Each structure stands twice: as structure tokens, then as C-alpha cells.
Amino acid sequence: MAKTVSRPEVHSWVKDDLNGRPELGLCKAILAVVLDAPTPFEPQRRRLQRKAFVLAVLWLLALAGVFIYFNWWS
């Protein structure tokens, strides 16, 4: 007869499996978008931010500032 598995057991199995796979995860995906790729020759070197990401963030902040200024302080 098949063994009945409880929800906490399955949750712990999935959690252990995902923790054992460091290449997966939301944090890794966000870092891949925000930061430049790591160099294989200098793995300890600090990763810099992507210029396109910084430009997009500044552009969105400026757009939000203009929107707020002309809609609430005019």
C-alpha cells in the first residue's frame, strides 16, 4: 500500500531540493537583471550595475517626478 505523505513533509522535501540547487531562485534572477555578469577570472570582484538598468531607473524616477509635480503641485 502507498504511504500517505503530509503537506509539511512535501514542503520540506521541495525546500531542501531547491536549496540544493543554487542556480535557481528569484534573487538570482533579479541580480542577473540588475548586475553585470560575473567574470570567471575574478569571482571575488564586485559586480557593477548595468548601465541600461541604471538609466531606466533614473528615467522612471524622472517620469514619476514630472507626473507628481504636474498633477498635484500645479
JSON list of C-alpha atoms in Angstrom, two decimals:
[
{"chain": "A", "resi": 1, "resn": "MET", "atom": "CA", "xyz": [0.00, 0.00, 0.00]},
{"chain": "A", "resi": 2, "resn": "ALA", "atom": "CA", "xyz": [1.21, 3.52, -0.80]},
{"chain": "A", "resi": 3, "resn": "LYS", "atom": "CA", "xyz": [2.41, 5.68, 2.07]},
{"chain": "A", "resi": 4, "resn": "THR", "atom": "CA", "xyz": [0.41, 8.83, 2.74]},
{"chain": "A", "resi": 5, "resn": "VAL", "atom": "CA", "xyz": [2.61, 11.93, 2.76]},
{"chain": "A", "resi": 6, "resn": "SER", "atom": "CA", "xyz": [1.63, 15.02, 4.71]},
{"chain": "A", "resi": 7, "resn": "ARG", "atom": "CA", "xyz": [1.84, 18.59, 3.45]},
{"chain": "A", "resi": 8, "resn": "PRO", "atom": "CA", "xyz": [4.74, 19.62, 5.77]},
{"chain": "A", "resi": 9, "resn": "GLU", "atom": "CA", "xyz": [6.80, 16.64, 4.59]},
{"chain": "A", "resi": 10, "resn": "VAL", "atom": "CA", "xyz": [6.33, 17.58, 0.94]},
{"chain": "A", "resi": 11, "resn": "HIS", "atom": "CA", "xyz": [7.10, 21.21, 1.73]},
{"chain": "A", "resi": 12, "resn": "SER", "atom": "CA", "xyz": [10.37, 20.27, 3.44]},
{"chain": "A", "resi": 13, "resn": "TRP", "atom": "CA", "xyz": [11.35, 17.97, 0.55]},
{"chain": "A", "resi": 14, "resn": "VAL", "atom": "CA", "xyz": [10.75, 20.69, -2.03]},
{"chain": "A", "resi": 15, "resn": "LYS", "atom": "CA", "xyz": [12.53, 23.28, 0.12]},
{"chain": "A", "resi": 16, "resn": "ASP", "atom": "CA", "xyz": [15.57, 21.03, 0.55]},
{"chain": "A", "resi": 17, "resn": "ASP", "atom": "CA", "xyz": [15.65, 20.28, -3.17]},
{"chain": "A", "resi": 18, "resn": "LEU", "atom": "CA", "xyz": [15.51, 23.96, -4.15]},
{"chain": "A", "resi": 19, "resn": "ASN", "atom": "CA", "xyz": [18.13, 24.91, -1.54]},
{"chain": "A", "resi": 20, "resn": "GLY", "atom": "CA", "xyz": [20.44, 22.31, -3.05]},
{"chain": "A", "resi": 21, "resn": "ARG", "atom": "CA", "xyz": [20.21, 23.99, -6.46]},
{"chain": "A", "resi": 22, "resn": "PRO", "atom": "CA", "xyz": [21.90, 27.42, -6.17]},
{"chain": "A", "resi": 23, "resn": "GLU", "atom": "CA", "xyz": [21.36, 28.31, -9.84]},
{"chain": "A", "resi": 24, "resn": "LEU", "atom": "CA", "xyz": [17.60, 28.65, -9.29]},
{"chain": "A", "resi": 25, "resn": "GLY", "atom": "CA", "xyz": [15.75, 31.39, -7.46]},
{"chain": "A", "resi": 26, "resn": "LEU", "atom": "CA", "xyz": [14.12, 34.77, -7.68]},
{"chain": "A", "resi": 27, "resn": "CYS", "atom": "CA", "xyz": [17.06, 36.52, -6.02]},
{"chain": "A", "resi": 28, "resn": "LYS", "atom": "CA", "xyz": [19.47, 35.14, -8.63]},
{"chain": "A", "resi": 29, "resn": "ALA", "atom": "CA", "xyz": [17.15, 36.26, -11.44]},
{"chain": "A", "resi": 30, "resn": "ILE", "atom": "CA", "xyz": [16.90, 39.80, -10.04]},
{"chain": "A", "resi": 31, "resn": "LEU", "atom": "CA", "xyz": [20.67, 40.02, -9.61]},
{"chain": "A", "resi": 32, "resn": "ALA", "atom": "CA", "xyz": [21.14, 38.84, -13.20]},
{"chain": "A", "resi": 33, "resn": "VAL", "atom": "CA", "xyz": [18.96, 41.70, -14.43]},
{"chain": "A", "resi": 34, "resn": "VAL", "atom": "CA", "xyz": [20.47, 44.41, -12.22]},
{"chain": "A", "resi": 35, "resn": "LEU", "atom": "CA", "xyz": [24.18, 43.48, -12.19]},
{"chain": "A", "resi": 36, "resn": "ASP", "atom": "CA", "xyz": [26.72, 42.73, -14.90]},
{"chain": "A", "resi": 37, "resn": "ALA", "atom": "CA", "xyz": [27.71, 39.12, -15.39]},
{"chain": "A", "resi": 38, "resn": "PRO", "atom": "CA", "xyz": [30.46, 37.89, -13.06]},
{"chain": "A", "resi": 39, "resn": "THR", "atom": "CA", "xyz": [33.87, 37.33, -14.59]},
{"chain": "A", "resi": 40, "resn": "PRO", "atom": "CA", "xyz": [35.13, 33.76, -14.28]},
{"chain": "A", "resi": 41, "resn": "PHE", "atom": "CA", "xyz": [38.71, 35.00, -13.83]},
{"chain": "A", "resi": 42, "resn": "GLU", "atom": "CA", "xyz": [37.91, 37.24, -10.84]},
{"chain": "A", "resi": 43, "resn": "PRO", "atom": "CA", "xyz": [35.00, 35.64, -8.95]},
{"chain": "A", "resi": 44, "resn": "GLN", "atom": "CA", "xyz": [35.55, 37.76, -5.81]},
{"chain": "A", "resi": 45, "resn": "ARG", "atom": "CA", "xyz": [35.41, 41.05, -7.72]},
{"chain": "A", "resi": 46, "resn": "ARG", "atom": "CA", "xyz": [32.41, 43.25, -7.02]},
{"chain": "A", "resi": 47, "resn": "ARG", "atom": "CA", "xyz": [29.76, 43.14, -9.73]},
{"chain": "A", "resi": 48, "resn": "LEU", "atom": "CA", "xyz": [28.80, 46.55, -11.10]},
{"chain": "A", "resi": 49, "resn": "GLN", "atom": "CA", "xyz": [25.31, 47.65, -12.01]},
{"chain": "A", "resi": 50, "resn": "ARG", "atom": "CA", "xyz": [24.23, 47.50, -15.63]},
{"chain": "A", "resi": 51, "resn": "LYS", "atom": "CA", "xyz": [24.23, 50.92, -17.25]},
{"chain": "A", "resi": 52, "resn": "ALA", "atom": "CA", "xyz": [20.93, 50.26, -19.03]},
{"chain": "A", "resi": 53, "resn": "PHE", "atom": "CA", "xyz": [19.26, 49.35, -15.73]},
{"chain": "A", "resi": 54, "resn": "VAL", "atom": "CA", "xyz": [20.54, 52.49, -14.01]},
{"chain": "A", "resi": 55, "resn": "LEU", "atom": "CA", "xyz": [19.40, 54.62, -16.96]},
{"chain": "A", "resi": 56, "resn": "ALA", "atom": "CA", "xyz": [15.95, 53.01, -16.91]},
{"chain": "A", "resi": 57, "resn": "VAL", "atom": "CA", "xyz": [15.57, 53.59, -13.15]},
{"chain": "A", "resi": 58, "resn": "LEU", "atom": "CA", "xyz": [16.63, 57.25, -13.46]},
{"chain": "A", "resi": 59, "resn": "TRP", "atom": "CA", "xyz": [14.26, 57.73, -16.38]},
{"chain": "A", "resi": 60, "resn": "LEU", "atom": "CA", "xyz": [11.34, 56.19, -14.46]},
{"chain": "A", "resi": 61, "resn": "LEU", "atom": "CA", "xyz": [12.10, 58.32, -11.39]},
{"chain": "A", "resi": 62, "resn": "ALA", "atom": "CA", "xyz": [12.20, 61.48, -13.53]},
{"chain": "A", "resi": 63, "resn": "LEU", "atom": "CA", "xyz": [8.93, 60.48, -15.21]},
{"chain": "A", "resi": 64, "resn": "ALA", "atom": "CA", "xyz": [7.29, 59.86, -11.83]},
{"chain": "A", "resi": 65, "resn": "GLY", "atom": "CA", "xyz": [8.61, 63.21, -10.56]},
{"chain": "A", "resi": 66, "resn": "VAL", "atom": "CA", "xyz": [7.16, 65.08, -13.53]},
{"chain": "A", "resi": 67, "resn": "PHE", "atom": "CA", "xyz": [3.85, 63.25, -13.16]},
{"chain": "A", "resi": 68, "resn": "ILE", "atom": "CA", "xyz": [3.61, 64.08, -9.46]},
{"chain": "A", "resi": 69, "resn": "TYR", "atom": "CA", "xyz": [4.67, 67.70, -9.97]},
{"chain": "A", "resi": 70, "resn": "PHE", "atom": "CA", "xyz": [2.17, 68.49, -12.71]},
{"chain": "A", "resi": 71, "resn": "ASN", "atom": "CA", "xyz": [-0.74, 66.57, -11.17]},
{"chain": "A", "resi": 72, "resn": "TRP", "atom": "CA", "xyz": [-0.52, 67.57, -7.51]},
{"chain": "A", "resi": 73, "resn": "TRP", "atom": "CA", "xyz": [1.50, 70.79, -7.24]},
{"chain": "A", "resi": 74, "resn": "SER", "atom": "CA", "xyz": [0.20, 72.76, -10.19]}
]
